[in-house]
PDB file of C-alpha atoms in Angstrom:
ATOM      1  CA  SER A 985      41.686 166.776  32.364  1.00 80.00           C
ATOM      2  CA  GLN A 986      44.600 168.972  33.238  1.00 85.00           C
ATOM      3  CA  THR A 987      48.279 167.856  32.969  1.00 91.00           C
ATOM      4  CA  ILE A 988      51.271 169.304  33.718  1.00 95.00           C
ATOM      5  CA  HIS A 989      54.911 169.382  32.084  1.00 95.00           C
ATOM      6  CA  GLN A 990      58.516 169.768  33.076  1.00 97.00           C
ATOM      7  CA  TRP A 991      61.413 169.906  30.706  1.00 93.00           C
ATOM      8  CA  PRO A 992      64.154 168.692  30.338  1.00 94.00           C
ATOM      9  CA  ALA A 993      63.857 164.988  32.444  1.00 94.00           C
ATOM     10  CA  THR A 994      67.749 165.622  32.880  1.00 96.00           C
ATOM     11  CA  LEU A 995      70.465 167.909  32.966  1.00 97.00           C
ATOM     12  CA  VAL A 996      74.073 168.334  34.005  1.00 97.00           C
ATOM     13  CA  GLN A 997      75.805 171.425  33.945  1.00 97.00           C
ATOM     14  CA  PRO A 998      79.221 172.735  35.046  1.00 98.00           C
ATOM     15  CA  VAL A 999      79.349 175.241  37.707  1.00 97.00           C
ATOM     16  CA  GLY A1000      79.179 178.623  36.543  1.00 97.00           C
ATOM     17  CA  SER A1001      76.710 178.224  33.743  1.00 97.00           C
ATOM     18  CA  PRO A1002      72.975 179.440  33.120  1.00 97.00           C
ATOM     19  CA  LEU A1003      70.096 177.167  33.982  1.00 96.00           C
ATOM     20  CA  SER A1004      66.471 177.430  32.418  1.00 96.00           C
ATOM     21  CA  LEU A1005      63.929 175.264  33.539  1.00 97.00           C
ATOM     22  CA  GLU A1006      60.617 174.968  32.077  1.00 96.00           C
ATOM     23  CA  CYS A1007      56.949 173.680  33.262  1.00 97.00           C
ATOM     24  CA  THR A1008      53.550 174.377  31.433  1.00 97.00           C
ATOM     25  CA  VAL A1009      50.669 173.499  32.650  1.00 96.00           C
ATOM     26  CA  GLU A1010      47.378 172.138  30.263  1.00 94.00           C
ATOM     27  CA  GLY A1011      43.513 171.816  31.093  1.00 90.00           C
ATOM     28  CA  THR A1012      43.455 174.562  33.607  1.00 87.00           C
ATOM     29  CA  SER A1013      43.249 178.345  33.849  1.00 86.00           C
ATOM     30  CA  ASN A1014      44.867 180.775  35.812  1.00 88.00           C
ATOM     31  CA  PRO A1015      46.523 178.065  37.927  1.00 91.00           C
ATOM     32  CA  ASN A1016      48.756 178.875  41.060  1.00 92.00           C
ATOM     33  CA  LEU A1017      52.518 177.873  40.569  1.00 95.00           C
ATOM     34  CA  TYR A1018      54.838 176.500  42.320  1.00 96.00           C
ATOM     35  CA  TRP A1019      58.642 175.847  41.965  1.00 96.00           C
ATOM     36  CA  TYR A1020      59.945 173.101  44.198  1.00 96.00           C
ATOM     37  CA  ARG A1021      63.353 171.584  44.988  1.00 95.00           C
ATOM     38  CA  GLN A1022      63.887 168.149  46.808  1.00 93.00           C
ATOM     39  CA  ALA A1023      67.277 166.955  47.587  1.00 85.00           C
ATOM     40  CA  ALA A1024      68.321 163.666  48.064  1.00 76.00           C
ATOM     41  CA  GLY A1025      66.685 162.288  51.083  1.00 68.00           C
ATOM     42  CA  ARG A1026      64.861 164.717  51.976  1.00 74.00           C
ATOM     43  CA  GLY A1027      61.587 167.195  51.665  1.00 83.00           C
ATOM     44  CA  LEU A1028      60.213 169.372  49.370  1.00 91.00           C
ATOM     45  CA  GLN A1029      61.629 173.010  49.597  1.00 90.00           C
ATOM     46  CA  LEU A1030      59.404 176.031  48.310  1.00 92.00           C
ATOM     47  CA  LEU A1031      61.345 178.062  46.049  1.00 94.00           C
ATOM     48  CA  PHE A1032      58.908 179.946  44.617  1.00 95.00           C
ATOM     49  CA  TYR A1033      54.680 180.310  43.901  1.00 93.00           C
ATOM     50  CA  SER A1034      52.984 182.634  41.708  1.00 95.00           C
ATOM     51  CA  VAL A1035      49.458 183.527  41.570  1.00 91.00           C
ATOM     52  CA  GLY A1036      49.116 185.099  37.814  1.00 92.00           C
ATOM     53  CA  ILE A1037      51.267 186.219  34.656  1.00 94.00           C
ATOM     54  CA  GLY A1038      54.224 188.485  36.347  1.00 91.00           C
ATOM     55  CA  GLN A1039      53.891 187.716  40.227  1.00 93.00           C
ATOM     56  CA  ILE A1040      56.784 185.766  42.144  1.00 94.00           C
ATOM     57  CA  SER A1041      56.741 185.527  45.803  1.00 91.00           C
ATOM     58  CA  SER A1042      60.439 184.265  46.355  1.00 90.00           C
ATOM     59  CA  GLU A1043      60.543 181.488  49.836  1.00 87.00           C
ATOM     60  CA  VAL A1044      64.244 181.089  49.941  1.00 81.00           C
ATOM     61  CA  PRO A1045      66.587 183.710  48.838  1.00 66.00           C
ATOM     62  CA  GLN A1046      69.225 182.189  46.831  1.00 78.00           C
ATOM     63  CA  ASN A1047      71.105 181.573  43.651  1.00 88.00           C
ATOM     64  CA  LEU A1048      67.533 180.912  41.863  1.00 94.00           C
ATOM     65  CA  SER A1049      64.921 183.140  39.938  1.00 95.00           C
ATOM     66  CA  ALA A1050      61.617 182.524  38.588  1.00 96.00           C
ATOM     67  CA  SER A1051      59.488 183.982  35.581  1.00 97.00           C
ATOM     68  CA  ARG A1052      55.743 183.674  34.585  1.00 97.00           C
ATOM     69  CA  PRO A1053      55.528 185.056  31.054  1.00 95.00           C
ATOM     70  CA  GLN A1054      52.345 182.899  30.284  1.00 95.00           C
ATOM     71  CA  ASP A1055      49.017 182.122  32.361  1.00 94.00           C
ATOM     72  CA  ARG A1056      51.082 178.260  31.938  1.00 95.00           C
ATOM     73  CA  GLN A1057      54.031 178.792  31.960  1.00 96.00           C
ATOM     74  CA  PHE A1058      56.339 178.924  34.980  1.00 97.00           C
ATOM     75  CA  ILE A1059      60.377 178.796  34.247  1.00 97.00           C
ATOM     76  CA  LEU A1060      63.312 178.883  36.602  1.00 97.00           C
ATOM     77  CA  SER A1061      66.612 180.442  35.970  1.00 96.00           C
ATOM     78  CA  SER A1062      69.774 180.840  36.762  1.00 96.00           C
ATOM     79  CA  LYS A1063      72.920 182.878  35.872  1.00 96.00           C
ATOM     80  CA  LYS A1064      75.278 180.768  37.576  1.00 96.00           C
ATOM     81  CA  LEU A1065      74.836 177.470  38.784  1.00 96.00           C
ATOM     82  CA  LEU A1066      76.724 176.237  42.493  1.00 94.00           C
ATOM     83  CA  LEU A1067      77.221 172.918  43.079  1.00 94.00           C
ATOM     84  CA  SER A1068      74.612 172.983  45.908  1.00 92.00           C
ATOM     85  CA  ASP A1069      72.331 173.588  42.865  1.00 94.00           C
ATOM     86  CA  SER A1070      72.069 170.296  42.470  1.00 93.00           C
ATOM     87  CA  GLY A1071      68.565 168.398  43.203  1.00 94.00           C
ATOM     88  CA  PHE A1072      65.234 167.346  42.368  1.00 96.00           C
ATOM     89  CA  TYR A1073      63.174 170.236  40.865  1.00 97.00           C
ATOM     90  CA  LEU A1074      59.262 169.874  40.702  1.00 98.00           C
ATOM     91  CA  CYS A1075      56.989 172.050  39.481  1.00 98.00           C
ATOM     92  CA  ALA A1076      53.064 171.786  40.631  1.00 97.00           C
ATOM     93  CA  TRP A1077      50.219 173.444  40.171  1.00 94.00           C
ATOM     94  CA  SER A1078      47.030 174.224  42.218  1.00 90.00           C
ATOM     95  CA  VAL A1079      43.347 176.070  41.598  1.00 80.00           C
ATOM     96  CA  GLU A1080      40.932 177.734  44.110  1.00 71.00           C
ATOM     97  CA  GLN A1081      38.507 175.356  42.870  1.00 65.00           C
ATOM     98  CA  LEU A1082      38.153 172.320  40.656  1.00 59.00           C
ATOM     99  CA  ALA A1083      35.312 171.231  38.437  1.00 60.00           C
ATOM    100  CA  GLY A1084      33.302 168.219  39.765  1.00 60.00           C
ATOM    101  CA  GLY A1085      34.854 168.662  43.247  1.00 59.00           C
ATOM    102  CA  ALA A1086      37.953 167.660  42.713  1.00 60.00           C
ATOM    103  CA  PRO A1087      40.728 167.873  45.495  1.00 69.00           C
ATOM    104  CA  MET A1088      41.859 171.719  46.218  1.00 76.00           C
ATOM    105  CA  ALA A1089      45.696 170.028  46.284  1.00 87.00           C
ATOM    106  CA  GLN A1090      48.775 170.585  44.549  1.00 92.00           C
ATOM    107  CA  TYR A1091      49.377 168.453  41.447  1.00 94.00           C
ATOM    108  CA  PHE A1092      52.839 167.693  40.759  1.00 97.00           C
ATOM    109  CA  GLY A1093      55.289 167.305  37.521  1.00 97.00           C
ATOM    110  CA  PRO A1094      57.387 164.674  36.605  1.00 97.00           C
ATOM    111  CA  GLY A1095      60.645 166.858  37.628  1.00 96.00           C
ATOM    112  CA  THR A1096      63.903 167.393  36.113  1.00 97.00           C
ATOM    113  CA  ARG A1097      66.693 165.953  38.026  1.00 96.00           C
ATOM    114  CA  LEU A1098      69.664 168.673  38.120  1.00 96.00           C
ATOM    115  CA  LEU A1099      73.413 167.672  38.506  1.00 96.00           C
ATOM    116  CA  VAL A1100      76.112 170.395  39.046  1.00 96.00           C
ATOM    117  CA  LEU A1101      79.559 169.150  38.204  1.00 96.00           C
TER     118      LEU A1101
ATOM    119  CA  GLN B 443      60.132 172.632  66.472  1.00 75.00           C
ATOM    120  CA  LYS B 444      59.234 171.872  62.911  1.00 83.00           C
ATOM    121  CA  GLU B 445      55.315 172.774  61.700  1.00 91.00           C
ATOM    122  CA  VAL B 446      55.071 169.310  60.391  1.00 94.00           C
ATOM    123  CA  GLU B 447      56.869 165.987  61.909  1.00 94.00           C
ATOM    124  CA  GLN B 448      57.029 162.747  59.966  1.00 94.00           C
ATOM    125  CA  ASP B 449      58.924 159.637  60.906  1.00 84.00           C
ATOM    126  CA  PRO B 450      61.676 159.383  58.230  1.00 80.00           C
ATOM    127  CA  GLY B 451      61.728 155.989  58.449  1.00 82.00           C
ATOM    128  CA  PRO B 452      62.846 153.704  56.528  1.00 91.00           C
ATOM    129  CA  LEU B 453      60.391 151.335  57.133  1.00 95.00           C
ATOM    130  CA  SER B 454      60.439 147.499  55.752  1.00 96.00           C
ATOM    131  CA  VAL B 455      57.029 145.320  56.723  1.00 96.00           C
ATOM    132  CA  PRO B 456      56.050 141.947  55.374  1.00 97.00           C
ATOM    133  CA  GLU B 457      53.520 141.567  51.937  1.00 98.00           C
ATOM    134  CA  GLY B 458      49.883 141.907  53.078  1.00 97.00           C
ATOM    135  CA  ALA B 459      50.735 143.534  56.308  1.00 97.00           C
ATOM    136  CA  ILE B 460      48.837 146.769  57.401  1.00 97.00           C
ATOM    137  CA  VAL B 461      50.824 149.936  57.628  1.00 97.00           C
ATOM    138  CA  SER B 462      50.661 152.902  59.680  1.00 97.00           C
ATOM    139  CA  LEU B 463      52.173 156.044  58.350  1.00 97.00           C
ATOM    140  CA  ASN B 464      51.926 159.080  60.720  1.00 96.00           C
ATOM    141  CA  CYS B 465      52.091 162.740  60.938  1.00 97.00           C
ATOM    142  CA  THR B 466      52.009 165.461  63.762  1.00 97.00           C
ATOM    143  CA  TYR B 467      51.043 169.085  63.427  1.00 96.00           C
ATOM    144  CA  SER B 468      51.087 172.532  65.294  1.00 95.00           C
ATOM    145  CA  ASN B 469      49.761 174.766  63.521  1.00 94.00           C
ATOM    146  CA  SER B 470      45.782 174.841  64.187  1.00 93.00           C
ATOM    147  CA  ALA B 471      44.710 176.883  61.478  1.00 91.00           C
ATOM    148  CA  PHE B 472      45.727 174.142  59.075  1.00 92.00           C
ATOM    149  CA  GLN B 473      42.216 172.561  57.181  1.00 90.00           C
ATOM    150  CA  TYR B 474      43.400 170.363  54.101  1.00 90.00           C
ATOM    151  CA  PHE B 475      45.046 167.413  54.971  1.00 94.00           C
ATOM    152  CA  MET B 476      46.927 165.155  52.312  1.00 94.00           C
ATOM    153  CA  TRP B 477      48.759 162.193  51.472  1.00 97.00           C
ATOM    154  CA  TYR B 478      51.437 161.836  48.370  1.00 97.00           C
ATOM    155  CA  ARG B 479      53.215 158.820  47.115  1.00 97.00           C
ATOM    156  CA  GLN B 480      56.468 159.081  45.527  1.00 96.00           C
ATOM    157  CA  TYR B 481      57.915 156.305  43.559  1.00 96.00           C
ATOM    158  CA  SER B 482      62.046 156.423  43.025  1.00 92.00           C
ATOM    159  CA  ARG B 483      63.081 159.648  40.601  1.00 91.00           C
ATOM    160  CA  LYS B 484      59.065 160.742  39.905  1.00 94.00           C
ATOM    161  CA  GLY B 485      57.185 163.643  40.673  1.00 96.00           C
ATOM    162  CA  PRO B 486      54.441 163.163  44.193  1.00 97.00           C
ATOM    163  CA  GLU B 487      51.166 162.186  43.251  1.00 96.00           C
ATOM    164  CA  LEU B 488      48.065 162.580  45.511  1.00 95.00           C
ATOM    165  CA  LEU B 489      46.979 159.800  46.639  1.00 96.00           C
ATOM    166  CA  MET B 490      44.503 160.977  49.924  1.00 93.00           C
ATOM    167  CA  TYR B 491      42.877 164.155  50.371  1.00 89.00           C
ATOM    168  CA  THR B 492      40.667 165.077  53.894  1.00 89.00           C
ATOM    169  CA  TYR B 493      39.237 167.773  54.579  1.00 84.00           C
ATOM    170  CA  SER B 494      39.243 169.051  58.235  1.00 78.00           C
ATOM    171  CA  SER B 495      38.885 165.756  61.091  1.00 84.00           C
ATOM    172  CA  GLY B 496      37.528 162.386  60.381  1.00 85.00           C
ATOM    173  CA  ASN B 497      38.495 159.243  58.318  1.00 90.00           C
ATOM    174  CA  LYS B 498      38.229 158.932  54.287  1.00 93.00           C
ATOM    175  CA  GLU B 499      38.411 155.483  52.896  1.00 95.00           C
ATOM    176  CA  ASP B 500      39.386 154.593  49.277  1.00 94.00           C
ATOM    177  CA  GLY B 501      40.211 150.666  48.431  1.00 96.00           C
ATOM    178  CA  ARG B 502      43.170 149.799  50.841  1.00 98.00           C
ATOM    179  CA  PHE B 503      43.554 153.168  51.792  1.00 98.00           C
ATOM    180  CA  THR B 504      42.692 154.884  55.223  1.00 97.00           C
ATOM    181  CA  ALA B 505      43.376 158.814  56.393  1.00 96.00           C
ATOM    182  CA  GLN B 506      42.375 159.683  59.414  1.00 96.00           C
ATOM    183  CA  VAL B 507      42.799 163.275  60.664  1.00 96.00           C
ATOM    184  CA  ASP B 508      42.489 163.872  64.727  1.00 94.00           C
ATOM    185  CA  LYS B 509      42.426 167.400  64.739  1.00 93.00           C
ATOM    186  CA  SER B 510      42.541 167.744  69.109  1.00 93.00           C
ATOM    187  CA  SER B 511      45.981 165.903  68.726  1.00 94.00           C
ATOM    188  CA  LYS B 512      47.041 167.408  65.686  1.00 95.00           C
ATOM    189  CA  TYR B 513      47.843 163.654  64.151  1.00 95.00           C
ATOM    190  CA  ILE B 514      47.346 162.558  61.120  1.00 97.00           C
ATOM    191  CA  SER B 515      47.601 158.930  59.786  1.00 97.00           C
ATOM    192  CA  LEU B 516      47.558 157.060  56.548  1.00 97.00           C
ATOM    193  CA  PHE B 517      46.581 153.123  56.754  1.00 97.00           C
ATOM    194  CA  ILE B 518      47.679 150.658  53.814  1.00 98.00           C
ATOM    195  CA  ARG B 519      45.790 147.706  53.916  1.00 98.00           C
ATOM    196  CA  ASP B 520      47.057 144.123  52.331  1.00 98.00           C
ATOM    197  CA  SER B 521      50.485 145.849  51.246  1.00 98.00           C
ATOM    198  CA  GLN B 522      51.709 144.775  48.237  1.00 98.00           C
ATOM    199  CA  PRO B 523      55.179 145.218  47.005  1.00 97.00           C
ATOM    200  CA  SER B 524      53.873 147.814  44.222  1.00 97.00           C
ATOM    201  CA  ASP B 525      53.105 149.941  47.765  1.00 98.00           C
ATOM    202  CA  SER B 526      56.949 150.620  48.078  1.00 98.00           C
ATOM    203  CA  ALA B 527      57.790 154.343  47.587  1.00 97.00           C
ATOM    204  CA  THR B 528      58.466 157.252  49.927  1.00 95.00           C
ATOM    205  CA  TYR B 529      54.663 158.346  51.622  1.00 97.00           C
ATOM    206  CA  LEU B 530      54.690 161.951  51.850  1.00 96.00           C
ATOM    207  CA  CYS B 531      51.955 164.431  54.223  1.00 96.00           C
ATOM    208  CA  ALA B 532      51.134 167.946  53.617  1.00 95.00           C
ATOM    209  CA  MET B 533      48.907 170.241  55.537  1.00 94.00           C
ATOM    210  CA  GLY B 534      47.827 173.704  55.065  1.00 91.00           C
ATOM    211  CA  PRO B 535      45.369 176.506  55.614  1.00 87.00           C
ATOM    212  CA  GLY B 536      44.311 175.975  51.601  1.00 82.00           C
ATOM    213  CA  ALA B 537      46.325 174.422  48.750  1.00 79.00           C
ATOM    214  CA  GLN B 538      48.021 177.492  48.086  1.00 81.00           C
ATOM    215  CA  LYS B 539      50.771 177.184  51.253  1.00 83.00           C
ATOM    216  CA  LEU B 540      51.522 173.648  52.027  1.00 91.00           C
ATOM    217  CA  VAL B 541      53.619 172.226  54.606  1.00 93.00           C
ATOM    218  CA  PHE B 542      55.272 168.442  53.646  1.00 94.00           C
ATOM    219  CA  GLY B 543      56.840 166.356  56.308  1.00 94.00           C
ATOM    220  CA  GLN B 544      59.986 165.221  55.129  1.00 92.00           C
ATOM    221  CA  GLY B 545      58.156 161.628  53.738  1.00 94.00           C
ATOM    222  CA  THR B 546      58.914 157.940  54.877  1.00 95.00           C
ATOM    223  CA  ARG B 547      60.529 155.691  52.944  1.00 94.00           C
ATOM    224  CA  LEU B 548      58.157 152.494  52.825  1.00 96.00           C
ATOM    225  CA  THR B 549      59.385 149.016  51.329  1.00 97.00           C
ATOM    226  CA  ILE B 550      57.397 146.114  51.237  1.00 97.00           C
ATOM    227  CA  ASN B 551      58.637 142.565  51.052  1.00 96.00           C
ATOM    228  CA  PRO B 552      57.361 140.322  48.957  1.00 94.00           C
TER     229      PRO B 552
END
């Protein structure tokens, strides 16, 4: 079965510090990978998605960047955090067709709660 | 107008009640429709998945899609306190570009 990991679970960082959040997927090959941010009481905002190694699409111009150094690894980074970067960051994966006819949906990780002070 | 509209609630009902959650959308290209359940401080989990129009039932949960009206619903029968969560609708032409609703916060009171 497929599993997705995110770490750390919680992070408190000062304004101006760098950021690196990591996401890894197990049990599937060549997944599409996504980074979302969810502000308190609000919906999901798609930040980046990737269809393969080194292929990153940015949905919202901002202070963040993403990289995909390996097939099942997705990293969210920032050189200098802003107060507005606080939020709940979610990584997700999908594939074009799952074995056994399972739904072609996006599957989310547990999330990283980031607080910038 | 947003591509997907979902009443954010909050919605509070007594245990055992039937709950109806709804979303409307504007893009006729949407073919895949999903409902996610998100507990506080957790990632969303896929609850129901429907392709094109029709009904789908899974235990106490029923998902309905009416493409002619661009309207989807999730019904929860015999609601339990453990159903208390935020419910997100999501849809798209495929899994790659999903559009999410804002989420409805649901509380089931014992």
